[in-house]
PDB file of C-alpha atoms in Angstrom:
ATOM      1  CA  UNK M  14       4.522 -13.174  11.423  1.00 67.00           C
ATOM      2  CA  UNK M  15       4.899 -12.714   8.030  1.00 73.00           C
ATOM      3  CA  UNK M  16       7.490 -10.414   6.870  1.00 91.00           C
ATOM      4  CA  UNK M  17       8.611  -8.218   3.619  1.00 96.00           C
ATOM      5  CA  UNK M  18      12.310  -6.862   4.198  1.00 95.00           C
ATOM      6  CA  UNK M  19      13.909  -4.375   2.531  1.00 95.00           C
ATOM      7  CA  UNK M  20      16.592  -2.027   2.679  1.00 91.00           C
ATOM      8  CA  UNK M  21      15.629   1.403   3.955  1.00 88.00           C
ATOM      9  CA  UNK M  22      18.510   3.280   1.690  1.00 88.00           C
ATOM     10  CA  UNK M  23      18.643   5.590   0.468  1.00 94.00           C
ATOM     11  CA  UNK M  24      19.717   4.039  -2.903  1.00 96.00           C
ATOM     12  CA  UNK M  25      22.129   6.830  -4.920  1.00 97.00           C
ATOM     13  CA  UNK M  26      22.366   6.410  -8.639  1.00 97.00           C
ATOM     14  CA  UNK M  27      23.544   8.571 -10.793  1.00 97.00           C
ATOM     15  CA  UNK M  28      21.312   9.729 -13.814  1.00 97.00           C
ATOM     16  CA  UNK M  29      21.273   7.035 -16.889  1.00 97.00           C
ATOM     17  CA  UNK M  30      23.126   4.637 -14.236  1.00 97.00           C
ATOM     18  CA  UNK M  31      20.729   1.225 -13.310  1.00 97.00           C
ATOM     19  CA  UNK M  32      18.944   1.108  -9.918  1.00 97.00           C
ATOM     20  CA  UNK M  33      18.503  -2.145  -8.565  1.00 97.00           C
ATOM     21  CA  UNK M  34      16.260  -3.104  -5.274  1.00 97.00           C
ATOM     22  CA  UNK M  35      15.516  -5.960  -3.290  1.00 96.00           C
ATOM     23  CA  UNK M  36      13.031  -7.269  -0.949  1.00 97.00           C
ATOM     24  CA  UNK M  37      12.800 -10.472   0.491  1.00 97.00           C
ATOM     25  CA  UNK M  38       9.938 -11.950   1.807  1.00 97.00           C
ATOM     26  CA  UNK M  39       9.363 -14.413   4.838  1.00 95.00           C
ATOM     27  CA  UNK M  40       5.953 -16.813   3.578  1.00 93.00           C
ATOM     28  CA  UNK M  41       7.290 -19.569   1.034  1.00 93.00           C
ATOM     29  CA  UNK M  42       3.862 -19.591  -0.150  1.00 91.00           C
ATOM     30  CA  UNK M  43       3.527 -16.433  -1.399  1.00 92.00           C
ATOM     31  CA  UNK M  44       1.846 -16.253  -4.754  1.00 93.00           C
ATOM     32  CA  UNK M  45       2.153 -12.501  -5.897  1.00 95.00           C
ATOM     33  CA  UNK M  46       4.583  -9.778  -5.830  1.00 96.00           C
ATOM     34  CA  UNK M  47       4.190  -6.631  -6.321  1.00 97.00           C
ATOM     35  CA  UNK M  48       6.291  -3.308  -6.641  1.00 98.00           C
ATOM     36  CA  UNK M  49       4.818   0.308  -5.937  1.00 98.00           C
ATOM     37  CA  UNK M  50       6.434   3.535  -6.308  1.00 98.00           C
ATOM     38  CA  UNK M  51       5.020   6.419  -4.073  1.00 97.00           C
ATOM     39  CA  UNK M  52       6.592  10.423  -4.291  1.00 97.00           C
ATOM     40  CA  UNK M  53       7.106  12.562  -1.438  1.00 94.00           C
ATOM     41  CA  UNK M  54       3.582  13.256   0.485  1.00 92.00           C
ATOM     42  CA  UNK M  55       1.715  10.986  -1.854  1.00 94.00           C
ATOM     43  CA  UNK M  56       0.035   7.466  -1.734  1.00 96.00           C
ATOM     44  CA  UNK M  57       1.553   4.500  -3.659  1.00 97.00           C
ATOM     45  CA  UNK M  58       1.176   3.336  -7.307  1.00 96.00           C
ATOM     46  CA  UNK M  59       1.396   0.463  -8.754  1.00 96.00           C
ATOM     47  CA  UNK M  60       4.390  -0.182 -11.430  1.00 96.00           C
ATOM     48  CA  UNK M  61       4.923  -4.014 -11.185  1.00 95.00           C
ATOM     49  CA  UNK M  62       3.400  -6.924 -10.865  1.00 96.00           C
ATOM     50  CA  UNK M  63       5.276 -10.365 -11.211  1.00 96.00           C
ATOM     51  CA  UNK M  64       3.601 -14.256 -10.010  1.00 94.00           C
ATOM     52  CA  UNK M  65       6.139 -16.664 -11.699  1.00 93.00           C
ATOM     53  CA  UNK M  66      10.183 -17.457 -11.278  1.00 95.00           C
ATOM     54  CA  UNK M  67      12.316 -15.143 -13.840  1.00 95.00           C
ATOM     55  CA  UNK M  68      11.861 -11.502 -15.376  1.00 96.00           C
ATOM     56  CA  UNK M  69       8.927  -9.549 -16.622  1.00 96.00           C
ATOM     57  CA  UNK M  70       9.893  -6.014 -18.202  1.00 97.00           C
ATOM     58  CA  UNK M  71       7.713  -3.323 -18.850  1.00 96.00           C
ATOM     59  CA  UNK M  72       9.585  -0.474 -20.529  1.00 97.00           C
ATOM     60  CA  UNK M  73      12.542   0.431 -18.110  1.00 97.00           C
ATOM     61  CA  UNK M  74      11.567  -1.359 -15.298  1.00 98.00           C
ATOM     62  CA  UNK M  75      12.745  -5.138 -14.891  1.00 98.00           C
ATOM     63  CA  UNK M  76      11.049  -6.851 -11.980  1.00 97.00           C
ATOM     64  CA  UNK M  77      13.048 -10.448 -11.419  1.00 97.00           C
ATOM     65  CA  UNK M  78      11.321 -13.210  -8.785  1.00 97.00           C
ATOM     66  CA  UNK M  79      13.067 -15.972  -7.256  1.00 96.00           C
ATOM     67  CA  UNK M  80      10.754 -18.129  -5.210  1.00 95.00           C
ATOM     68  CA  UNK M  81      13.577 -20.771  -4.037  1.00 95.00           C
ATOM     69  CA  UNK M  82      15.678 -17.737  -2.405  1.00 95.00           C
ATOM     70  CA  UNK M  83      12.271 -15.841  -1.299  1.00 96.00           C
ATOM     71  CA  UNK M  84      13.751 -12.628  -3.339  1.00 95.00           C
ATOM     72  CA  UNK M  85      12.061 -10.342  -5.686  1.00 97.00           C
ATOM     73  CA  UNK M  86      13.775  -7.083  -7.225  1.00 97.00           C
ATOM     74  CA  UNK M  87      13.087  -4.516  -9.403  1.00 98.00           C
ATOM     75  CA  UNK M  88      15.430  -2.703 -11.752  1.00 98.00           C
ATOM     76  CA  UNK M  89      14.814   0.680 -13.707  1.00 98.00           C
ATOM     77  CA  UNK M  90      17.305   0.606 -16.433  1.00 98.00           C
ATOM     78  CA  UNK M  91      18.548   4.596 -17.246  1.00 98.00           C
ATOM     79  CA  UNK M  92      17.316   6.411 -14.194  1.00 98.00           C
ATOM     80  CA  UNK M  93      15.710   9.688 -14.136  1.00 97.00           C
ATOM     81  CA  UNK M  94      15.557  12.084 -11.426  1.00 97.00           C
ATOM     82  CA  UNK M  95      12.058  11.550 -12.059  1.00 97.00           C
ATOM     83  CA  UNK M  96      13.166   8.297 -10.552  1.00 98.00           C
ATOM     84  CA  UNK M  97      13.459   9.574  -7.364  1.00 98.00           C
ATOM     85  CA  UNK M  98      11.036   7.979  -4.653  1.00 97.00           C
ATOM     86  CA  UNK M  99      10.373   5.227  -2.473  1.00 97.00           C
ATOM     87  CA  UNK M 100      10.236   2.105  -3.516  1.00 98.00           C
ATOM     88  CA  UNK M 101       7.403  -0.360  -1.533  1.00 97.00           C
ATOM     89  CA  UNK M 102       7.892  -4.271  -2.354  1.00 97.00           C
ATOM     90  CA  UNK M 103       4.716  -6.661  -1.491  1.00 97.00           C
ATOM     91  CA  UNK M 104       3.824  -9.494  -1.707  1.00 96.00           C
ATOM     92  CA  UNK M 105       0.495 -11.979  -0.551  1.00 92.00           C
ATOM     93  CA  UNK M 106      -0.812 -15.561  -1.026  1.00 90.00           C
ATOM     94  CA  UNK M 107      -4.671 -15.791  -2.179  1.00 87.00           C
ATOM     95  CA  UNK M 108      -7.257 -12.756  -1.789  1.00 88.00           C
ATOM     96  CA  UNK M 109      -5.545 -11.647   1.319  1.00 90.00           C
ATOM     97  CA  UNK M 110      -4.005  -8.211   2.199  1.00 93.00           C
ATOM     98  CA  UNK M 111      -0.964  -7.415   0.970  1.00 94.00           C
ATOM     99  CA  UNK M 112       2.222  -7.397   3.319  1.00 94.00           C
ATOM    100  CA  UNK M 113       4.259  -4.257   2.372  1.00 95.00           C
ATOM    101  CA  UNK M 114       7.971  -3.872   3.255  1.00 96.00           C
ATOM    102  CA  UNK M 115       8.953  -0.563   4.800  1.00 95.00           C
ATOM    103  CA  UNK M 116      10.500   0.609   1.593  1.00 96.00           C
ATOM    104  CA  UNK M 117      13.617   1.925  -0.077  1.00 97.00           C
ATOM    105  CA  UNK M 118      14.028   5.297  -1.103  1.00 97.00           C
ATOM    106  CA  UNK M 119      15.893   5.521  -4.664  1.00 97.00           C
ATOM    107  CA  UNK M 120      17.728   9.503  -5.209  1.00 97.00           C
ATOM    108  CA  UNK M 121      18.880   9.643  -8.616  1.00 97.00           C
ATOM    109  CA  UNK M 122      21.479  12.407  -9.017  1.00 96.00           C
ATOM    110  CA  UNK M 123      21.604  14.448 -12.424  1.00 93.00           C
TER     111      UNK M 123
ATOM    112  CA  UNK P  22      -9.999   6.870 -15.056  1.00 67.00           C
ATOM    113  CA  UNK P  23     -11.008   4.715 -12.619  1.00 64.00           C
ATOM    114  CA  UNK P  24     -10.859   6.520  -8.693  1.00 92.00           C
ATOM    115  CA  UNK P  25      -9.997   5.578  -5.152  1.00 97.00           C
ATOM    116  CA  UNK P  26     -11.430   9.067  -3.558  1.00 96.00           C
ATOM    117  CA  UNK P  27     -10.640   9.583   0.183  1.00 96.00           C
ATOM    118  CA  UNK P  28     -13.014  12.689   1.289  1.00 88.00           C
ATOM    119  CA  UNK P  29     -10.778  15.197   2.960  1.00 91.00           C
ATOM    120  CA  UNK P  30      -6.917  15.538   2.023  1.00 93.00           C
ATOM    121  CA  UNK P  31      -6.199  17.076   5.095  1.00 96.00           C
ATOM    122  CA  UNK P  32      -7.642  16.994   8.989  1.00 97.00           C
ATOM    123  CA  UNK P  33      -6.746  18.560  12.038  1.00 98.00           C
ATOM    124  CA  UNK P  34      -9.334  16.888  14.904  1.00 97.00           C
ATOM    125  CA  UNK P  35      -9.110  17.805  18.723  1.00 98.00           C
ATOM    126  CA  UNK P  36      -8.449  14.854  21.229  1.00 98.00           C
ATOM    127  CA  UNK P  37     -11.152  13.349  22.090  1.00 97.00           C
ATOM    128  CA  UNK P  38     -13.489  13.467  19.021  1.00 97.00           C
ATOM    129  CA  UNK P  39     -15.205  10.973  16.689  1.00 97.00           C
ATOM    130  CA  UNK P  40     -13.566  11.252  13.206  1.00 97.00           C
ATOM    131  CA  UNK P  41     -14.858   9.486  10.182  1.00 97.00           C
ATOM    132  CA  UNK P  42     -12.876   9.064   7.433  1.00 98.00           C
ATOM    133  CA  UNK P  43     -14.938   8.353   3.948  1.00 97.00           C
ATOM    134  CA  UNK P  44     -13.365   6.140   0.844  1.00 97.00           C
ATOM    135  CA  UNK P  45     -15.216   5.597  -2.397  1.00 97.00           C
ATOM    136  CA  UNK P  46     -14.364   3.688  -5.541  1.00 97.00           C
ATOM    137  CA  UNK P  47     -15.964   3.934  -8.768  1.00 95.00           C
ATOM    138  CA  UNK P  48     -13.880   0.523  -9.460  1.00 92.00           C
ATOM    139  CA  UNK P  49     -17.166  -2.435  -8.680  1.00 93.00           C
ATOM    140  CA  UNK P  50     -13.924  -3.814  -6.391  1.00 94.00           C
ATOM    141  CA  UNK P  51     -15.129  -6.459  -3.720  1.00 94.00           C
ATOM    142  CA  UNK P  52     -12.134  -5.659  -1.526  1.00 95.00           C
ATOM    143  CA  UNK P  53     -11.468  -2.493   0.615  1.00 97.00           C
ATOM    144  CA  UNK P  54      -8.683  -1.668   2.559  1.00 97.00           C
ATOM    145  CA  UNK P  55      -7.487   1.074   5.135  1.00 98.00           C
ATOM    146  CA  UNK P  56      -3.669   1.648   6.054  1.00 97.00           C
ATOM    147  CA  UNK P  57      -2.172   4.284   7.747  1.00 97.00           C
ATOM    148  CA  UNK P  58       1.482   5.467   6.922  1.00 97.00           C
ATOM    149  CA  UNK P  59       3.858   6.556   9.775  1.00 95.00           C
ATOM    150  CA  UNK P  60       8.061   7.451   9.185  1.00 91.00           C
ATOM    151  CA  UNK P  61       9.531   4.178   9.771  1.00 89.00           C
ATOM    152  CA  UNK P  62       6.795   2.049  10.531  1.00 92.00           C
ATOM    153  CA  UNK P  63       5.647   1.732   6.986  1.00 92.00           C
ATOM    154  CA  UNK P  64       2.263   0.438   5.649  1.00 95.00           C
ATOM    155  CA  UNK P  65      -0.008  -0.884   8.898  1.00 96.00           C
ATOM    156  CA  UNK P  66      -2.875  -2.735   8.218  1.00 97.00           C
ATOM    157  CA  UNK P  67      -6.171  -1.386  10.125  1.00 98.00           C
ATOM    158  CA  UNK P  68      -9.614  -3.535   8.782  1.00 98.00           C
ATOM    159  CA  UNK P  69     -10.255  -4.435   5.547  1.00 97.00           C
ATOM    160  CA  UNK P  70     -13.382  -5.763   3.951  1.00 97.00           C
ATOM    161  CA  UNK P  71     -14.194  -8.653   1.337  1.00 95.00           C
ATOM    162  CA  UNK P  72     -18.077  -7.476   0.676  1.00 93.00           C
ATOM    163  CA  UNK P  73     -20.616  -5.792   2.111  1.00 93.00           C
ATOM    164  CA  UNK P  74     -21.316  -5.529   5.215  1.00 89.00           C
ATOM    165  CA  UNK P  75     -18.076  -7.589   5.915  1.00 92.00           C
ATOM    166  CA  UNK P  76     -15.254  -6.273   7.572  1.00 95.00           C
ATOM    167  CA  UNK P  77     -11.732  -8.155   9.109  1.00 96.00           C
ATOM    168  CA  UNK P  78      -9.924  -6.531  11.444  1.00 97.00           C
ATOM    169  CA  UNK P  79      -5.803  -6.217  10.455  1.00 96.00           C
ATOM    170  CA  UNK P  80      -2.867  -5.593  12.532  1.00 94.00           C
ATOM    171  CA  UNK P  81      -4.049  -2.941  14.403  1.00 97.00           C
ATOM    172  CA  UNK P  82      -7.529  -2.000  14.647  1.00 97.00           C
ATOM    173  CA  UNK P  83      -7.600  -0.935  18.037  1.00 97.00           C
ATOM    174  CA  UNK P  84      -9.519   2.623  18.863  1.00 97.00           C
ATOM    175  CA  UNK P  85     -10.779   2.242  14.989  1.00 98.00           C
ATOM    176  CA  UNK P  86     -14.277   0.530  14.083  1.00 97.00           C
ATOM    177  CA  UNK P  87     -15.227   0.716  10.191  1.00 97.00           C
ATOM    178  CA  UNK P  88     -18.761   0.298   7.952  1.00 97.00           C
ATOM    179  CA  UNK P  89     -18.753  -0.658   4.723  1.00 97.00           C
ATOM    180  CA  UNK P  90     -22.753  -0.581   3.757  1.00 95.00           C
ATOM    181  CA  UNK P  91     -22.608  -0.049   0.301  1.00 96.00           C
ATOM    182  CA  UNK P  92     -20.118  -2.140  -2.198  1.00 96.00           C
ATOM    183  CA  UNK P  93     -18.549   1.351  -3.101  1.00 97.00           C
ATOM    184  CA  UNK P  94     -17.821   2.839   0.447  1.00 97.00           C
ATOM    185  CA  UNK P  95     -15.813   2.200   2.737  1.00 98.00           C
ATOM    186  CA  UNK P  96     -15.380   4.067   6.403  1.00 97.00           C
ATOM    187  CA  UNK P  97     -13.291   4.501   8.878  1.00 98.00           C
ATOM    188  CA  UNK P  98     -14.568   6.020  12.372  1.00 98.00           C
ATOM    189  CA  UNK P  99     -11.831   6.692  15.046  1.00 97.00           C
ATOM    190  CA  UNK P 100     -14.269   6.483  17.888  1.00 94.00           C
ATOM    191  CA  UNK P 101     -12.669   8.963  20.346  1.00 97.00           C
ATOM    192  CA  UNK P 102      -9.547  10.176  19.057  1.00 97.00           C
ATOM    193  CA  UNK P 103      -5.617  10.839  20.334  1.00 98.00           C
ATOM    194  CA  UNK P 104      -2.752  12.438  19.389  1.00 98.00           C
ATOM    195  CA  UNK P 105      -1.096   8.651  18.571  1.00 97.00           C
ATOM    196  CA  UNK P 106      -3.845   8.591  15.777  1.00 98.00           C
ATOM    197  CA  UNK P 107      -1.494  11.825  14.041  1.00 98.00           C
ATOM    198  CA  UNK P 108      -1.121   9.935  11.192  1.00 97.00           C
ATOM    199  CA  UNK P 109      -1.272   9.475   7.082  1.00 97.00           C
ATOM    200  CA  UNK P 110      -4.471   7.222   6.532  1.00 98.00           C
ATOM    201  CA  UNK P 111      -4.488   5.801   3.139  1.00 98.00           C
ATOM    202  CA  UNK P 112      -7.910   3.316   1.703  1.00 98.00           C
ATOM    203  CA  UNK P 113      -7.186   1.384  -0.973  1.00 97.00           C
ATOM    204  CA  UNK P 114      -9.159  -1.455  -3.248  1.00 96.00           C
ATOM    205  CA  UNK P 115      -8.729  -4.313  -5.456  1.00 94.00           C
ATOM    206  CA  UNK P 116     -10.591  -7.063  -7.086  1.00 92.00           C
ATOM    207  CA  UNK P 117     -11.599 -10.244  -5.623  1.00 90.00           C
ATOM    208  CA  UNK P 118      -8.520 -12.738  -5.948  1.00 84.00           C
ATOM    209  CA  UNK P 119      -5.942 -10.680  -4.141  1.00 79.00           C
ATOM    210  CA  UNK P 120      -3.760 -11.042  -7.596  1.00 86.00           C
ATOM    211  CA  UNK P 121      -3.527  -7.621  -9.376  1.00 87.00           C
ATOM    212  CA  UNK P 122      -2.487  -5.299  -6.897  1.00 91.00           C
ATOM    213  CA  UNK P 123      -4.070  -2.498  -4.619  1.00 94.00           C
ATOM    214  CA  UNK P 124      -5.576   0.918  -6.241  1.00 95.00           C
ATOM    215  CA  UNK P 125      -4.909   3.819  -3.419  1.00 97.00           C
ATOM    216  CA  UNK P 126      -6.684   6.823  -2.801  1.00 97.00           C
ATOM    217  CA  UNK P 127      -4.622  10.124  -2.502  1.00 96.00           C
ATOM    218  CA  UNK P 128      -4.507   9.657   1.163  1.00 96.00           C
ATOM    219  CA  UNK P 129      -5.739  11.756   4.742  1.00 97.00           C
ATOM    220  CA  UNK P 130      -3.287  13.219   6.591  1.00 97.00           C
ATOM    221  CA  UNK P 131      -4.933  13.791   9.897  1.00 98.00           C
ATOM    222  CA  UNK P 132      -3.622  15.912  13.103  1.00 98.00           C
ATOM    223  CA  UNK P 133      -5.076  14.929  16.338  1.00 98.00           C
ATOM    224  CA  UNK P 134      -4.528  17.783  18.785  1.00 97.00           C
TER     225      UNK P 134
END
């Protein structure tokens, strides 16, 4: 059974502070990683997308992959409230479906 | 801007009934997908579809059957439904090659009563 794990939270920060979140994943063939972000009562969006070892940024969000330890994360450098959400890590290998974790919801307190 | 549209952003459906659940994309993506969403159980896979005509079933397509007859629609039929099919039902799509990520649809919370 292939398996995404992350911590449920929730993940406190304090505004400007940096969030970080991890997932790790249970297929050591996993190819690509992604990192969604989905508000209250809505469906997911996409924010990151990472397929080699080391860091990709785009703007305040850092995602980092590490295929020896199975572990991908995702940081958001100065938090906003608008910040606030639940974070879904997943990952698959080839054109199949994705595997999502459960999530970890990030609260960012002004 | 390119569209995931799931038809109805809210249904309440009486035990018992056939329910079909509509997803279009205005994306030309080979691959469909349809989730649903439940507190604590995350994202569960239901069928999913490559092309045409194709569907897969996922990890748990019990009491659900889906059509996908046209490249741009994809359906979901809950052939006689019950309240343990209360649930957020999200579609989603990508394109062929499984390596840029899912595009969702604003989801259908549905209420089986």
């Amino acid at each position: 059974q292939k398996e995404v794990e992350q911590n449920s939270g929730p993940l406190s920060v304090p505004e400007g502070a940096i969030a970080s979140l991890n997932c790790t994943y249970s297929d050591r063939g996993s190819q690509s990683f992604f990192w969604y972000r989905q508000y209250s009562g809505k469906s997911p969006e996409l924010i990151m997308f990472i397929y080699s070892n080391g860091d990709k940024e785009d703007g305040r969000f850092t995602a980092q992959l590490n295929k020896a330890s199975q572990y991908v994360s995702l940081l958001i450098r100065d938090s906003q409230p608008s910040d606030s959400a639940t974070y879904l890590c997943a990952v698959n290998k080839g054109n199949t479906p994705l595997v999502f974790g459960k999530g970890t919801r990030l609260s960012v307190i002004a | 801007d390119v569209k995931v549209t799931q038809s109805s952003r809210y249904l309440v459906k009486r035990t018992g009934e056939k329910v079909f659940l509509e997803c279009v994309q205005d994306m030309d993506h080979e691959n469909m997908f349809w989730y649903r969403q439940d507190p604590g159980l995350g994202l569960r896979l239901i069928y999913f579809s490559y092309d045409v005509k194709m569907k897969e079933k996922g990890d748990i397509p019990e009491g659900y059957s889906v059509s996908r007859e046209k490249k741009e629609r994809f359906s979901l039929i809950l052939e006689s439904a019950s309240t343990n099919q209360t649930s957020m039902y999200l579609c989603a799509s990508s394109p062929v090659g499984g390596r840029y990520g899912y595009t969702f649809g604003s989801g259908t919370r549905l209420t089986v009563v």
